[in-house]
Amino acid sequence: MRQKIVAGNWKMNKTMPEAQALSSEVMGMVSSEVTTNTKVVLCVPFPFLPVIKYLLGKSSVAVGAQNCSEHDWGAYTGEVSALMLKSMDIPYVILGHSERRQYFGEDGKLLVKKIDKALAAALTPIFCCGEPLEVREKGTHDTLVRQQVEEALFHLSAESLKKVVIAYEPVWAIGTGKTATSQQAQEMHAVIRKQLASKYGDTIAQEISILYGGSVNSKNAQELFSCPDVDGGLVGGASLKSREFVDIIKAMK
Ligand code: PGA
């Protein structure tokens, strides 16, 4: 059975003391919510990783990064490699978030390299895909999302693909308060799973967790997570408040 995951994407928010307080609160509230088949991840800014990792200790909450370099080492000022994350035992890394695509020009070619580096370092990539509003309005969202998935992931072997988590995040729903309806989310998740099945077979496609992201909150989470192909969420704004985030985690059941 595939894993249900709720991952918080803090983006570039919080000071160190605030980060420690938020992580402690989440950890304190979720212990009983997390079962063997569910996972909670806090994707925090790079500088906080070791401290939050230490603070979470052996609790049921894992920590993740929000990006990594396509290089291993070298003269790339300001970058952080997958090997560095691995050396700190960081298990997850978000890759291809729409904000990275939009503000930092990340495209499919670059994401192939990043995904490969993350997997080579035994990290679990949370690979993001999703269409902007104008594409949704044109009705070509299926085509674009399928293209994003194919470009970044279809060079992988089945064994490697099984280690990837996919997050479908329609760009028009990110940070806007305008969530996709559960029907829109389910439709797109089913499209992605079908696409995975056509390349890797149904058994593998059924094992891949596909998360929904875009204005998930404690009010809409339950309906979204109850869709058959929605395996949890990637949560931005609502992961910055402990109570709200924990209520979203509870909706995974
Ligand atoms: P949001 O962000 O929940 O604030 O819409 C989601 C994301 O960007 O991952």
Short mmCIF file of C-alpha atoms and ligand atoms in Angstrom, two decimals:
data_model
loop_
_atom_site.label_atom_id
_atom_site.label_comp_id
_atom_site.label_asym_id
_atom_site.label_seq_id
_atom_site.Cartn_x
_atom_site.Cartn_y
_atom_site.Cartn_z
CA MET A 1 0.00 0.00 0.00
CA ARG A 2 1.39 3.42 -0.90
CA GLN A 3 2.34 5.86 1.78
CA LYS A 4 0.25 8.86 2.78
CA ILE A 5 2.36 11.96 3.33
CA VAL A 6 1.73 15.46 4.57
CA ALA A 7 4.75 17.68 3.93
CA GLY A 8 4.99 21.27 5.10
CA ASN A 9 6.84 23.63 2.77
CA TRP A 10 7.92 26.55 4.91
CA LYS A 11 9.50 28.33 1.93
CA MET A 12 11.60 31.35 3.07
CA ASN A 13 9.81 31.94 6.35
CA LYS A 14 10.58 31.99 10.09
CA THR A 15 13.56 32.92 12.20
CA MET A 16 15.53 30.19 13.97
CA PRO A 17 13.70 30.59 17.32
CA GLU A 18 10.34 30.59 15.52
CA ALA A 19 11.38 27.52 13.54
CA GLN A 20 12.29 25.67 16.72
CA ALA A 21 9.04 26.62 18.40
CA LEU A 22 6.91 25.57 15.42
CA SER A 23 8.70 22.23 15.01
CA SER A 24 8.37 21.44 18.73
CA GLU A 25 4.68 22.25 18.70
CA VAL A 26 4.02 20.08 15.65
CA MET A 27 6.05 17.22 17.07
CA GLY A 28 4.23 17.46 20.39
CA MET A 29 0.81 17.31 18.77
CA VAL A 30 1.20 14.68 16.05
CA SER A 31 2.77 11.66 17.68
CA SER A 32 -0.47 9.71 17.83
CA GLU A 33 -1.52 10.72 14.30
CA VAL A 34 1.40 9.14 12.50
CA THR A 35 1.13 5.44 11.72
CA THR A 36 3.47 3.18 9.77
CA ASN A 37 1.69 4.06 6.57
CA THR A 38 1.68 7.80 7.04
CA LYS A 39 4.51 10.29 7.09
CA VAL A 40 4.86 13.90 8.21
CA VAL A 41 7.71 15.98 6.82
CA LEU A 42 8.80 19.54 7.58
CA CYS A 43 10.66 21.07 4.61
CA VAL A 44 12.51 23.92 6.26
CA PRO A 45 15.04 26.51 5.02
CA PHE A 46 18.61 25.20 4.67
CA PRO A 47 20.14 26.94 7.72
CA PHE A 48 17.58 25.38 10.05
CA LEU A 49 18.01 21.80 8.86
CA PRO A 50 20.55 20.45 11.40
CA VAL A 51 18.87 22.12 14.36
CA ILE A 52 15.36 20.99 13.43
CA LYS A 53 16.63 17.52 12.58
CA TYR A 54 18.21 17.29 16.05
CA LEU A 55 15.11 18.71 17.72
CA LEU A 56 12.79 16.22 15.99
CA GLY A 57 15.15 13.39 17.00
CA LYS A 58 13.49 10.03 16.80
CA SER A 59 9.98 11.46 16.67
CA SER A 60 7.60 10.51 13.90
CA VAL A 61 8.19 13.82 12.09
CA ALA A 62 10.90 13.90 9.42
CA VAL A 63 12.75 16.85 8.00
CA GLY A 64 13.33 17.82 4.38
CA ALA A 65 15.08 20.46 2.26
CA GLN A 66 13.40 22.65 -0.36
CA ASN A 67 15.98 22.33 -3.12
CA CYS A 68 19.42 20.95 -3.93
CA SER A 69 22.10 21.61 -6.52
CA GLU A 70 22.59 19.65 -9.71
CA HIS A 71 26.30 19.46 -8.78
CA ASP A 72 28.08 17.43 -6.12
CA TRP A 73 30.75 19.92 -5.01
CA GLY A 74 32.65 22.92 -6.20
CA ALA A 75 32.65 26.60 -6.96
CA TYR A 76 28.89 27.21 -6.90
CA THR A 77 28.50 29.98 -4.35
CA GLY A 78 25.31 29.78 -2.36
CA GLU A 79 24.38 26.28 -3.46
CA VAL A 80 23.77 23.16 -1.35
CA SER A 81 24.36 19.66 -2.74
CA ALA A 82 22.40 16.47 -2.26
CA LEU A 83 25.57 14.92 -0.79
CA MET A 84 25.64 17.62 1.89
CA LEU A 85 22.02 16.89 2.75
CA LYS A 86 22.78 13.19 2.82
CA SER A 87 25.73 13.78 5.16
CA MET A 88 23.25 15.33 7.62
CA ASP A 89 20.79 12.45 7.22
CA ILE A 90 18.13 14.63 5.65
CA PRO A 91 15.72 12.18 4.01
CA TYR A 92 13.58 14.43 1.74
CA VAL A 93 14.11 17.22 -0.77
CA ILE A 94 11.49 19.19 -2.72
CA LEU A 95 12.51 19.57 -6.37
CA GLY A 96 10.94 21.51 -9.22
CA HIS A 97 8.62 23.64 -7.09
CA SER A 98 6.81 26.15 -9.31
CA GLU A 99 8.52 29.02 -7.47
CA ARG A 100 11.92 27.52 -8.43
CA ARG A 101 10.68 27.16 -12.00
CA GLN A 102 9.31 30.70 -12.09
CA TYR A 103 11.94 32.72 -10.21
CA PHE A 104 15.06 30.64 -10.79
CA GLY A 105 14.41 29.40 -14.32
CA GLU A 106 14.42 25.70 -13.43
CA ASP A 107 13.29 23.52 -16.31
CA GLY A 108 12.92 19.85 -17.11
CA LYS A 109 16.55 19.44 -18.21
CA LEU A 110 17.91 20.85 -14.98
CA LEU A 111 15.44 18.86 -12.92
CA VAL A 112 16.64 15.60 -14.48
CA LYS A 113 20.09 16.38 -13.05
CA LYS A 114 18.74 17.38 -9.66
CA ILE A 115 16.52 14.30 -9.40
CA ASP A 116 19.49 12.11 -10.30
CA LYS A 117 21.71 13.75 -7.68
CA ALA A 118 19.02 13.41 -5.01
CA LEU A 119 18.45 9.73 -5.79
CA ALA A 120 22.20 9.00 -5.99
CA ALA A 121 22.47 10.44 -2.48
CA ALA A 122 19.56 8.23 -1.36
CA LEU A 123 17.26 11.20 -0.72
CA THR A 124 13.57 11.03 -1.52
CA PRO A 125 12.73 13.76 -4.04
CA ILE A 126 9.31 15.36 -3.74
CA PHE A 127 8.97 16.29 -7.39
CA CYS A 128 6.51 19.12 -8.11
CA CYS A 129 4.51 19.65 -11.28
CA GLY A 130 1.48 21.76 -12.12
CA GLU A 131 0.06 24.20 -14.61
CA PRO A 132 -0.29 28.00 -14.50
CA LEU A 133 -3.71 29.64 -14.73
CA GLU A 134 -3.56 30.47 -18.44
CA VAL A 135 -2.87 26.83 -19.26
CA ARG A 136 -5.78 25.67 -17.09
CA GLU A 137 -8.03 28.23 -18.82
CA LYS A 138 -6.97 26.95 -22.22
CA GLY A 139 -7.78 23.43 -21.06
CA THR A 140 -4.30 22.07 -21.89
CA HIS A 141 -3.27 21.33 -18.29
CA ASP A 142 -3.19 17.56 -18.84
CA THR A 143 -0.71 17.95 -21.67
CA LEU A 144 1.58 20.31 -19.77
CA VAL A 145 1.65 18.28 -16.56
CA ARG A 146 2.25 15.04 -18.47
CA GLN A 147 5.11 16.78 -20.24
CA GLN A 148 6.63 17.97 -16.93
CA VAL A 149 6.42 14.44 -15.50
CA GLU A 150 7.86 12.82 -18.61
CA GLU A 151 10.72 15.33 -18.95
CA ALA A 152 11.92 15.06 -15.38
CA LEU A 153 11.18 11.44 -14.46
CA PHE A 154 10.89 9.12 -17.44
CA HIS A 155 14.63 8.56 -17.75
CA LEU A 156 14.47 6.73 -14.40
CA SER A 157 14.41 2.97 -14.00
CA ALA A 158 11.34 1.53 -12.32
CA GLU A 159 13.41 0.89 -9.18
CA SER A 160 14.42 4.57 -9.03
CA LEU A 161 10.97 5.90 -9.84
CA LYS A 162 9.59 4.01 -6.85
CA LYS A 163 11.72 6.25 -4.62
CA VAL A 164 10.12 9.47 -5.92
CA VAL A 165 7.13 11.26 -4.43
CA ILE A 166 5.16 13.43 -6.86
CA ALA A 167 3.31 16.60 -5.85
CA TYR A 168 0.69 17.99 -8.22
CA GLU A 169 0.44 21.71 -7.48
CA PRO A 170 -1.61 23.85 -9.85
CA VAL A 171 0.22 27.18 -9.85
CA TRP A 172 -3.05 29.14 -9.69
CA ALA A 173 -3.83 27.46 -6.37
CA ILE A 174 -0.48 28.12 -4.66
CA GLY A 175 -0.71 30.80 -2.01
CA THR A 176 -3.90 32.17 -3.52
CA GLY A 177 -6.50 30.65 -1.22
CA LYS A 178 -8.08 29.21 -4.38
CA THR A 179 -7.85 25.44 -3.94
CA ALA A 180 -8.50 23.01 -6.75
CA THR A 181 -11.77 21.22 -6.17
CA SER A 182 -11.41 17.63 -5.07
CA GLN A 183 -12.71 16.65 -8.50
CA GLN A 184 -10.04 18.69 -10.29
CA ALA A 185 -7.35 17.24 -8.03
CA GLN A 186 -8.55 13.67 -8.46
CA GLU A 187 -8.78 14.05 -12.25
CA MET A 188 -5.21 15.28 -12.53
CA HIS A 189 -3.81 12.73 -10.09
CA ALA A 190 -5.51 9.98 -12.07
CA VAL A 191 -3.98 11.37 -15.28
CA ILE A 192 -0.52 11.26 -13.71
CA ARG A 193 -0.99 7.76 -12.32
CA LYS A 194 -2.24 6.52 -15.67
CA GLN A 195 0.77 8.07 -17.35
CA LEU A 196 3.09 6.33 -14.86
CA ALA A 197 1.25 3.06 -15.49
CA SER A 198 1.67 3.35 -19.24
CA LYS A 199 5.44 3.67 -18.86
CA TYR A 200 6.19 1.56 -15.76
CA GLY A 201 3.18 -0.72 -15.41
CA ASP A 202 0.22 -0.55 -13.08
CA THR A 203 1.88 -2.19 -10.07
CA ILE A 204 4.59 0.47 -9.90
CA ALA A 205 2.13 3.31 -10.62
CA GLN A 206 -0.01 2.17 -7.70
CA GLU A 207 2.99 2.41 -5.36
CA ILE A 208 3.84 6.05 -6.06
CA SER A 209 2.51 8.64 -3.62
CA ILE A 210 1.01 11.64 -5.42
CA LEU A 211 0.42 14.63 -3.14
CA TYR A 212 -1.82 17.59 -3.85
CA GLY A 213 -0.55 21.11 -3.16
CA GLY A 214 -2.14 24.53 -3.47
CA SER A 215 -3.96 26.30 -0.61
CA VAL A 216 -4.55 23.12 1.38
CA ASN A 217 -5.99 23.99 4.80
CA SER A 218 -7.71 22.28 7.69
CA LYS A 219 -11.13 22.83 6.10
CA ASN A 220 -10.47 21.37 2.65
CA ALA A 221 -7.85 18.72 3.51
CA GLN A 222 -10.22 15.92 4.39
CA GLU A 223 -12.16 16.12 1.15
CA LEU A 224 -8.99 16.38 -0.95
CA PHE A 225 -7.24 13.52 0.88
CA SER A 226 -10.26 11.25 0.53
CA CYS A 227 -9.88 11.20 -3.28
CA PRO A 228 -8.64 7.76 -4.34
CA ASP A 229 -5.52 9.07 -6.10
CA VAL A 230 -4.63 11.84 -3.65
CA ASP A 231 -2.09 10.49 -1.16
CA GLY A 232 -1.70 13.54 1.06
CA GLY A 233 -0.54 17.10 0.59
CA LEU A 234 2.31 19.53 0.16
CA VAL A 235 1.28 22.42 2.36
CA GLY A 236 2.72 25.94 2.23
CA GLY A 237 1.03 28.76 4.17
CA ALA A 238 -1.00 26.47 6.43
CA SER A 239 2.16 24.64 7.57
CA LEU A 240 3.38 27.81 9.28
CA LYS A 241 0.79 27.49 12.06
CA SER A 242 1.11 24.42 14.24
CA ARG A 243 -2.57 23.88 15.06
CA GLU A 244 -3.67 24.33 11.46
CA PHE A 245 -0.94 22.03 10.16
CA VAL A 246 -1.71 19.32 12.69
CA ASP A 247 -5.40 19.48 11.77
CA ILE A 248 -4.35 18.87 8.14
CA ILE A 249 -2.25 15.90 9.26
CA LYS A 250 -5.27 14.51 11.10
CA ALA A 251 -7.25 14.67 7.84
CA MET A 252 -4.93 11.99 6.41
CA LYS A 253 -6.70 9.26 8.34
P1 PGA B 1 0.25 26.97 -0.33
O1 PGA B 1 1.66 26.51 -0.96
O2 PGA B 1 -0.23 25.83 0.53
O3 PGA B 1 0.60 28.19 0.49
O4 PGA B 1 -0.66 27.25 -1.45
C1 PGA B 1 1.86 25.19 -1.40
C2 PGA B 1 3.22 25.03 -1.98
O5 PGA B 1 3.72 26.00 -2.59
O6 PGA B 1 3.86 23.99 -1.86
#
